[in-house]
Short mmCIF file of C-alpha atoms (C1' of nucleotides) in Angstrom, two decimals:
data_model
loop_
_atom_site.label_atom_id
_atom_site.label_comp_id
_atom_site.label_asym_id
_atom_site.label_seq_id
_atom_site.Cartn_x
_atom_site.Cartn_y
_atom_site.Cartn_z
CA UNK A 1 30.94 16.69 -25.81
CA UNK A 2 30.03 15.39 -22.36
CA UNK A 3 26.44 15.19 -21.18
CA UNK A 4 25.37 15.68 -17.58
CA UNK A 5 23.46 12.82 -16.02
CA UNK A 6 20.19 14.64 -16.35
CA UNK A 7 20.70 15.29 -20.04
CA UNK A 8 20.85 11.59 -20.76
CA UNK A 9 17.44 10.20 -21.64
CA UNK A 10 16.22 6.75 -20.67
CA UNK A 11 17.36 4.94 -23.78
CA UNK A 12 20.60 6.87 -23.88
CA UNK A 13 22.65 5.21 -21.18
CA UNK A 14 26.33 5.55 -20.39
CA UNK A 15 27.10 2.11 -21.76
CA UNK A 16 24.97 -0.83 -22.93
CA UNK A 17 23.70 -3.33 -20.37
CA UNK A 18 25.16 -6.75 -20.82
CA UNK A 19 23.31 -9.60 -19.22
CA UNK A 20 21.59 -8.13 -16.20
CA UNK A 21 18.39 -7.69 -18.14
CA UNK A 22 18.46 -11.32 -19.16
CA UNK A 23 18.43 -12.65 -15.62
CA UNK A 24 14.95 -13.72 -14.63
CA UNK A 25 15.76 -13.28 -10.94
CA UNK A 26 16.95 -9.73 -11.41
CA UNK A 27 14.01 -8.83 -13.58
CA UNK A 28 11.51 -10.30 -11.13
CA UNK A 29 12.96 -8.24 -8.30
CA UNK A 30 12.95 -5.13 -10.47
CA UNK A 31 9.37 -5.52 -11.65
CA UNK A 32 8.23 -6.56 -8.19
CA UNK A 33 9.48 -3.32 -6.71
CA UNK A 34 7.81 -1.26 -9.43
CA UNK A 35 4.55 -3.06 -8.71
CA UNK A 36 4.84 -2.33 -5.00
CA UNK A 37 5.50 1.32 -5.72
CA UNK A 38 2.35 1.61 -7.81
CA UNK A 39 0.20 -0.43 -5.44
CA UNK A 40 1.26 1.88 -2.60
CA UNK A 41 -0.24 4.80 -4.45
CA UNK A 42 -3.47 3.01 -5.28
CA UNK A 43 -4.01 1.59 -1.80
CA UNK A 44 -3.19 4.77 0.08
CA UNK A 45 -6.79 5.94 -0.36
CA UNK A 46 -7.88 3.29 2.16
CA UNK A 47 -4.85 3.82 4.37
CA UNK A 48 -3.17 0.50 3.59
CA UNK A 49 0.21 -0.54 2.26
CA UNK A 50 0.50 -3.41 -0.25
CA UNK A 51 1.54 -5.98 2.32
CA UNK A 52 -1.27 -5.03 4.66
CA UNK A 53 -3.82 -5.17 1.87
CA UNK A 54 -2.66 -8.57 0.72
CA UNK A 55 -3.19 -9.87 4.25
CA UNK A 56 -6.68 -8.38 4.27
CA UNK A 57 -7.40 -10.16 0.97
CA UNK A 58 -6.05 -13.46 2.30
CA UNK A 59 -8.24 -13.22 5.41
CA UNK A 60 -11.18 -12.46 3.16
CA UNK A 61 -10.49 -15.59 1.14
CA UNK A 62 -9.84 -17.83 4.11
CA UNK A 63 -12.72 -17.17 6.42
CA UNK A 64 -11.92 -17.38 10.09
CA UNK A 65 -8.27 -18.33 9.76
CA UNK A 66 -5.49 -18.11 12.34
CA UNK A 67 -2.32 -16.06 12.07
CA UNK A 68 -0.31 -19.22 11.55
CA UNK A 69 -2.43 -19.98 8.49
CA UNK A 70 -1.75 -16.52 7.15
CA UNK A 71 1.97 -16.81 7.76
CA UNK A 72 2.02 -19.92 5.60
CA UNK A 73 -0.25 -18.45 2.91
CA UNK A 74 1.76 -15.25 2.67
CA UNK A 75 5.16 -16.96 3.02
CA UNK A 76 6.27 -14.79 5.91
CA UNK A 77 7.33 -15.37 9.48
CA UNK A 78 4.55 -15.17 12.07
CA UNK A 79 6.26 -12.22 13.75
CA UNK A 80 6.06 -10.25 10.51
CA UNK A 81 2.30 -10.51 10.65
CA UNK A 82 1.82 -8.96 14.06
CA UNK A 83 2.05 -5.26 13.11
CA UNK A 84 0.00 -5.85 9.95
CA UNK A 85 -2.80 -7.52 11.88
CA UNK A 86 -2.60 -4.75 14.44
CA UNK A 87 -3.02 -2.14 11.74
CA UNK A 88 -6.01 -3.91 10.20
CA UNK A 89 -7.64 -4.27 13.62
CA UNK A 90 -7.05 -0.63 14.47
CA UNK A 91 -8.69 0.43 11.20
CA UNK A 92 -11.56 -1.98 12.05
CA UNK A 93 -11.06 -3.83 8.75
CA UNK A 94 -10.82 -7.16 10.55
CA UNK A 95 -12.08 -8.62 13.81
CA UNK A 96 -10.15 -10.96 16.13
CA UNK A 97 -12.00 -13.44 18.31
CA UNK A 98 -10.48 -16.05 20.57
CA UNK A 99 -10.96 -19.61 19.39
CA UNK A 100 -13.16 -21.86 21.53
CA UNK A 101 -11.12 -24.88 20.48
CA UNK A 102 -7.69 -23.41 21.13
CA UNK A 103 -7.08 -20.76 23.75
CA UNK A 104 -3.82 -19.67 22.10
CA UNK A 105 -5.34 -18.87 18.73
CA UNK A 106 -7.55 -16.12 17.32
CA UNK A 107 -10.02 -16.30 14.48
CA UNK A 108 -9.56 -13.50 12.00
CA UNK A 109 -12.48 -12.19 9.97
CA UNK A 110 -12.99 -9.28 7.62
CA UNK A 111 -15.59 -6.79 8.86
CA UNK A 112 -18.17 -5.03 6.65
CA UNK A 113 -15.93 -2.01 6.86
CA UNK A 114 -13.01 -4.09 5.58
CA UNK A 115 -15.16 -5.40 2.74
CA UNK A 116 -16.06 -1.85 1.84
CA UNK A 117 -12.39 -0.89 1.69
CA UNK A 118 -11.73 -3.80 -0.65
CA UNK A 119 -14.64 -2.85 -2.88
CA UNK A 120 -13.57 0.77 -2.89
CA UNK A 121 -10.15 -0.06 -4.22
CA UNK A 122 -11.01 -2.89 -6.62
CA UNK A 123 -11.75 -0.73 -9.68
CA UNK A 124 -8.32 0.86 -9.48
CA UNK A 125 -6.68 -2.52 -8.97
CA UNK A 126 -8.47 -3.89 -12.02
CA UNK A 127 -7.36 -0.87 -14.02
CA UNK A 128 -3.84 -1.52 -12.80
CA UNK A 129 -4.07 -5.11 -14.03
CA UNK A 130 -5.15 -3.76 -17.40
CA UNK A 131 -2.18 -1.43 -17.49
CA UNK A 132 0.48 -3.98 -16.75
CA UNK A 133 -0.90 -6.51 -19.19
CA UNK A 134 -1.51 -3.77 -21.68
CA UNK A 135 -0.02 -4.98 -24.91
CA UNK A 136 -0.59 -8.66 -24.16
CA UNK A 137 -2.96 -11.11 -25.73
CA UNK A 138 -5.10 -13.29 -23.47
CA UNK A 139 -2.81 -16.16 -24.35
CA UNK A 140 0.32 -14.27 -23.35
CA UNK A 141 -1.30 -13.15 -20.13
CA UNK A 142 -2.19 -16.66 -19.04
CA UNK A 143 1.25 -17.93 -20.06
CA UNK A 144 2.82 -15.24 -17.89
CA UNK A 145 0.64 -16.14 -14.95
CA UNK A 146 1.43 -19.80 -15.35
CA UNK A 147 5.15 -19.13 -15.53
CA UNK A 148 4.95 -17.01 -12.39
CA UNK A 149 3.20 -19.81 -10.55
CA UNK A 150 5.90 -22.21 -11.64
CA UNK A 151 8.62 -19.88 -10.46
CA UNK A 152 6.81 -19.53 -7.15
CA UNK A 153 6.58 -23.27 -6.71
CA UNK A 154 10.24 -23.74 -7.55
CA UNK A 155 11.17 -21.06 -5.01
CA UNK A 156 8.99 -22.58 -2.31
CA UNK A 157 10.47 -26.01 -3.00
CA UNK A 158 13.97 -24.63 -2.78
CA UNK A 159 13.12 -22.78 0.42
CA UNK A 160 11.71 -25.83 2.14
CA UNK A 161 14.72 -28.02 1.33
CA UNK A 162 17.22 -25.94 3.28
CA UNK B 1 -12.60 -32.77 13.44
CA UNK B 2 -10.71 -29.51 13.60
CA UNK B 3 -7.06 -29.25 12.62
CA UNK B 4 -4.60 -26.88 14.26
CA UNK B 5 -2.92 -24.41 11.94
CA UNK B 6 0.31 -26.35 11.98
CA UNK B 7 -1.42 -29.61 11.05
CA UNK B 8 -2.64 -28.10 7.81
CA UNK B 9 -0.24 -28.76 4.98
CA UNK B 10 0.49 -26.30 2.19
CA UNK B 11 -2.10 -27.54 -0.26
CA UNK B 12 -4.66 -28.02 2.47
CA UNK B 13 -5.82 -24.50 3.18
CA UNK B 14 -8.75 -23.28 5.23
CA UNK B 15 -10.76 -22.37 2.17
CA UNK B 16 -9.95 -22.14 -1.54
CA UNK B 17 -8.39 -18.98 -2.90
CA UNK B 18 -10.64 -17.12 -5.25
CA UNK B 19 -9.02 -14.67 -7.57
CA UNK B 20 -5.97 -13.42 -5.75
CA UNK B 21 -3.78 -15.94 -7.52
CA UNK B 22 -5.04 -14.76 -10.88
CA UNK B 23 -3.93 -11.19 -10.37
CA UNK B 24 -0.66 -10.56 -12.16
CA UNK B 25 0.15 -7.64 -9.88
CA UNK B 26 -0.32 -9.71 -6.75
CA UNK B 27 1.68 -12.61 -8.13
CA UNK B 28 4.55 -10.37 -9.20
CA UNK B 29 4.81 -8.89 -5.73
CA UNK B 30 4.64 -12.34 -4.19
CA UNK B 31 7.28 -13.87 -6.42
CA UNK B 32 9.43 -10.75 -6.17
CA UNK B 33 9.61 -11.06 -2.41
CA UNK B 34 10.50 -14.75 -2.61
CA UNK B 35 13.28 -13.90 -5.02
CA UNK B 36 14.64 -11.24 -2.69
CA UNK B 37 14.57 -13.68 0.21
CA UNK B 38 16.63 -16.21 -1.71
CA UNK B 39 19.04 -13.65 -3.15
CA UNK B 40 19.69 -12.40 0.38
CA UNK B 41 20.94 -15.81 1.34
CA UNK B 42 23.11 -16.21 -1.75
CA UNK B 43 24.66 -12.75 -1.56
CA UNK B 44 25.34 -12.80 2.16
CA UNK B 45 28.65 -14.59 1.50
CA UNK B 46 30.05 -11.36 0.06
CA UNK B 47 28.28 -9.19 2.63
CA UNK B 48 25.78 -7.62 0.26
CA UNK B 49 22.00 -7.36 0.17
CA UNK B 50 20.16 -7.77 -3.14
CA UNK B 51 19.67 -4.04 -3.68
CA UNK B 52 23.32 -3.30 -2.98
CA UNK B 53 24.46 -6.05 -5.32
CA UNK B 54 22.23 -4.85 -8.13
CA UNK B 55 23.82 -1.42 -7.82
CA UNK B 56 27.25 -3.00 -7.98
CA UNK B 57 26.22 -4.83 -11.15
CA UNK B 58 24.84 -1.66 -12.68
CA UNK B 59 28.06 0.22 -11.97
CA UNK B 60 29.96 -2.65 -13.53
CA UNK B 61 27.86 -2.41 -16.66
CA UNK B 62 27.96 1.37 -16.91
CA UNK B 63 31.59 2.23 -16.50
CA UNK B 64 32.30 5.47 -14.73
CA UNK B 65 28.71 6.53 -14.20
CA UNK B 66 27.30 9.11 -11.77
CA UNK B 67 24.80 8.45 -9.01
CA UNK B 68 22.11 10.22 -10.99
CA UNK B 69 22.64 7.73 -13.80
CA UNK B 70 22.23 4.89 -11.34
CA UNK B 71 19.08 6.35 -9.86
CA UNK B 72 17.53 6.34 -13.31
CA UNK B 73 18.82 2.88 -14.20
CA UNK B 74 17.59 1.36 -10.95
CA UNK B 75 14.33 3.33 -10.82
CA UNK B 76 14.97 4.71 -7.35
CA UNK B 77 15.30 8.13 -5.80
CA UNK B 78 18.84 9.49 -5.57
CA UNK B 79 18.62 9.58 -1.79
CA UNK B 80 17.95 5.84 -1.74
CA UNK B 81 21.30 5.28 -3.36
CA UNK B 82 23.43 7.06 -0.78
CA UNK B 83 23.65 4.33 1.86
CA UNK B 84 24.09 1.65 -0.81
CA UNK B 85 26.99 3.50 -2.40
CA UNK B 86 28.42 4.09 1.04
CA UNK B 87 28.31 0.39 1.78
CA UNK B 88 29.99 -0.53 -1.49
CA UNK B 89 32.72 2.04 -0.92
CA UNK B 90 33.29 0.88 2.65
CA UNK B 91 33.70 -2.70 1.40
CA UNK B 92 36.06 -1.31 -1.29
CA UNK B 93 33.93 -2.87 -4.03
CA UNK B 94 33.69 0.47 -5.84
CA UNK B 95 35.77 3.62 -6.06
CA UNK B 96 34.48 7.19 -6.17
CA UNK B 97 36.47 9.89 -7.93
CA UNK B 98 35.43 13.47 -8.42
CA UNK B 99 34.65 14.40 -12.00
CA UNK B 100 36.97 16.85 -13.71
CA UNK B 101 34.11 18.16 -15.80
CA UNK B 102 31.63 18.65 -12.97
CA UNK B 103 32.71 19.37 -9.43
CA UNK B 104 29.38 18.19 -8.03
CA UNK B 105 29.55 14.70 -9.49
CA UNK B 106 31.54 11.56 -8.79
CA UNK B 107 32.58 8.84 -11.17
CA UNK B 108 31.79 5.39 -9.82
CA UNK B 109 33.86 2.38 -10.81
CA UNK B 110 34.02 -1.22 -9.70
CA UNK B 111 37.38 -2.16 -8.15
CA UNK B 112 39.19 -5.46 -8.73
CA UNK B 113 37.92 -6.47 -5.32
CA UNK B 114 34.36 -5.70 -6.40
CA UNK B 115 34.87 -7.74 -9.58
CA UNK B 116 36.08 -10.61 -7.45
CA UNK B 117 32.97 -10.44 -5.30
CA UNK B 118 30.82 -10.59 -8.43
CA UNK B 119 32.74 -13.56 -9.78
CA UNK B 120 32.58 -15.30 -6.45
CA UNK B 121 28.83 -15.16 -6.38
CA UNK B 122 28.03 -15.74 -10.04
CA UNK B 123 27.97 -19.55 -9.95
CA UNK B 124 25.32 -19.50 -7.22
CA UNK B 125 23.34 -16.87 -9.08
CA UNK B 126 23.43 -18.98 -12.23
CA UNK B 127 22.32 -22.01 -10.25
CA UNK B 128 19.51 -19.87 -8.86
CA UNK B 129 18.45 -18.97 -12.39
CA UNK B 130 18.39 -22.65 -13.22
CA UNK B 131 16.22 -23.36 -10.21
CA UNK B 132 13.57 -20.76 -10.89
CA UNK B 133 13.28 -21.63 -14.56
CA UNK B 134 13.46 -25.28 -13.68
CA UNK B 135 10.59 -26.90 -15.52
CA UNK B 136 10.59 -24.39 -18.37
CA UNK B 137 11.56 -24.85 -21.98
CA UNK B 138 13.89 -22.31 -23.58
CA UNK B 139 10.86 -20.96 -25.38
CA UNK B 140 8.88 -20.49 -22.19
CA UNK B 141 11.82 -18.85 -20.51
CA UNK B 142 12.29 -16.25 -23.19
CA UNK B 143 8.54 -15.63 -23.34
CA UNK B 144 8.56 -15.00 -19.58
CA UNK B 145 11.47 -12.62 -19.86
CA UNK B 146 9.81 -10.76 -22.69
CA UNK B 147 6.56 -10.46 -20.77
CA UNK B 148 8.43 -9.14 -17.75
CA UNK B 149 10.09 -6.50 -19.89
CA UNK B 150 6.73 -5.47 -21.25
CA UNK B 151 5.28 -5.19 -17.78
CA UNK B 152 8.26 -3.12 -16.74
CA UNK B 153 7.82 -0.76 -19.66
CA UNK B 154 4.12 -0.38 -18.96
CA UNK B 155 4.87 0.41 -15.32
CA UNK B 156 7.54 2.95 -16.21
CA UNK B 157 5.20 4.60 -18.69
CA UNK B 158 2.45 4.78 -16.10
CA UNK B 159 4.88 6.15 -13.53
CA UNK B 160 6.15 8.90 -15.79
CA UNK B 161 2.67 10.14 -16.72
CA UNK B 162 1.68 11.09 -13.19
"C1'" DT C 1 7.49 -30.64 24.80
"C1'" DA C 2 5.36 -28.27 20.99
"C1'" DT C 3 2.53 -24.51 19.27
"C1'" DT C 4 0.27 -19.67 19.01
"C1'" DG C 5 1.08 -15.37 19.31
"C1'" DT C 6 3.93 -11.18 21.17
"C1'" DT C 7 7.97 -8.37 22.10
"C1'" DA C 8 12.44 -6.58 21.37
"C1'" DT C 9 15.59 -5.76 18.07
"C1'" DA C 10 17.84 -5.07 13.70
"C1'" DC C 11 18.48 -4.62 8.72
"C1'" DT C 12 17.04 -3.38 3.96
"C1'" DC C 13 14.52 -0.70 0.80
"C1'" DT C 14 12.02 3.10 -0.14
"C1'" DA C 15 10.65 8.14 -0.29
"C1'" DT C 16 10.15 13.40 0.92
"C1'" DA C 17 12.03 17.63 2.24
"C1'" DA C 18 15.55 20.59 3.29
"C1'" DC C 19 20.35 21.34 2.76
"C1'" DT C 20 25.39 22.30 0.48
"C1'" DA C 21 28.10 22.99 -3.26
"C1'" DT C 22 28.55 23.58 -7.99
"C1'" DA C 23 26.88 24.79 -12.88
"C1'" DT D 1 17.82 28.81 -11.22
"C1'" DA D 2 18.84 24.09 -11.77
"C1'" DT D 3 21.50 19.98 -10.77
"C1'" DA D 4 24.56 16.44 -7.98
"C1'" DG D 5 24.79 14.61 -3.90
"C1'" DT D 6 23.83 14.43 1.44
"C1'" DT D 7 21.25 14.45 5.69
"C1'" DA D 8 17.37 13.82 8.61
"C1'" DT D 9 13.49 11.42 9.06
"C1'" DA D 10 9.85 8.11 8.44
"C1'" DG D 11 7.35 4.05 6.98
"C1'" DA D 12 7.13 -0.64 5.13
"C1'" DG D 13 8.66 -5.33 5.02
"C1'" DT D 14 11.47 -8.76 6.58
"C1'" DA D 15 13.78 -11.94 10.09
"C1'" DT D 16 15.79 -14.01 14.67
"C1'" DA D 17 15.57 -14.93 19.43
"C1'" DA D 18 13.42 -15.04 23.70
"C1'" DC D 19 9.10 -15.01 26.01
"C1'" DA D 20 4.04 -16.12 27.96
"C1'" DA D 21 0.12 -18.79 27.67
"C1'" DT D 22 -1.91 -22.89 26.17
"C1'" DA D 23 -2.05 -27.73 24.20
#
DNA sequence: TATTGTTATACTCTATAACTATA
DNA sequence: TATAGTTATAGAGTATAACAATA
């Protein structure tokens, strides 16, 4: 009695997984992409994608920073930032102003409109946080966060020594 | 005394982060993208990207599955799979054979060559696992993995109720 | 010479909608 | 009608290399 693919439910797979699920790297990638998918939905009400919003948040936290600062903070190449910054400027969520001290660089600042977008979306983001840490105790939650920070540091270390 | 962006070291940011680092969702996305970056490097020796390799692994674990099975297992749309499958077939890492029971569907199976690619890359992947769980005890590691599975389940639940 | 930012280009991952062939 | 898979298309995120302007 053979089932079609669509007749198989989630827990009813073709064969058992072996060790894929036990790989932290695999699981991080998997969960990361699910998070992005959900964030896309939430952030679409202000017209931003997850990456763009995270840049907006970083600018908000680092008043009057340069793009090179952001590249380092977000762990991306400076060229990656260009279209994101462009998008945020076009939506008038941030303001660029040439630095007096350095003619090559631009100060980036969140505008009131950008602040409003952040505020508008925060309740949903907090609800999202609640969802993903649903069945966890406060202790578990902070352990998870700490582990994630450790993984991040290990990855950054590894990256810089190559 | 103003520093240029490049003079600022990693721990020496323009202003302190506030709560971004404490958001599990943000941190998962951040770490997820670092993982992908590193996996890209590791897997490039067999000519695969992280997504493509994860599909190869899933096929290996679910002998003779259909693309619809994979879509569910990998949490992606069936159309997303097409170019990945194509790539794996072109590299002769998997084999497609039409199902006798269902003329629409194809059985997917890893070839010896595909197995070899997996084996070739496993040592580096294991070393990568070591790196990212570097300073963690066995207890911490399994707690992290468990938390990640919980987050995944919560996300899948949320996704399916929309 | 080195740095900031841009441009051109390319690849991966992702989805939606419309399509073909089969059930 | 519904399902398996494809195609066309689009957007997001990522990087490398070469460039202009400035330091």
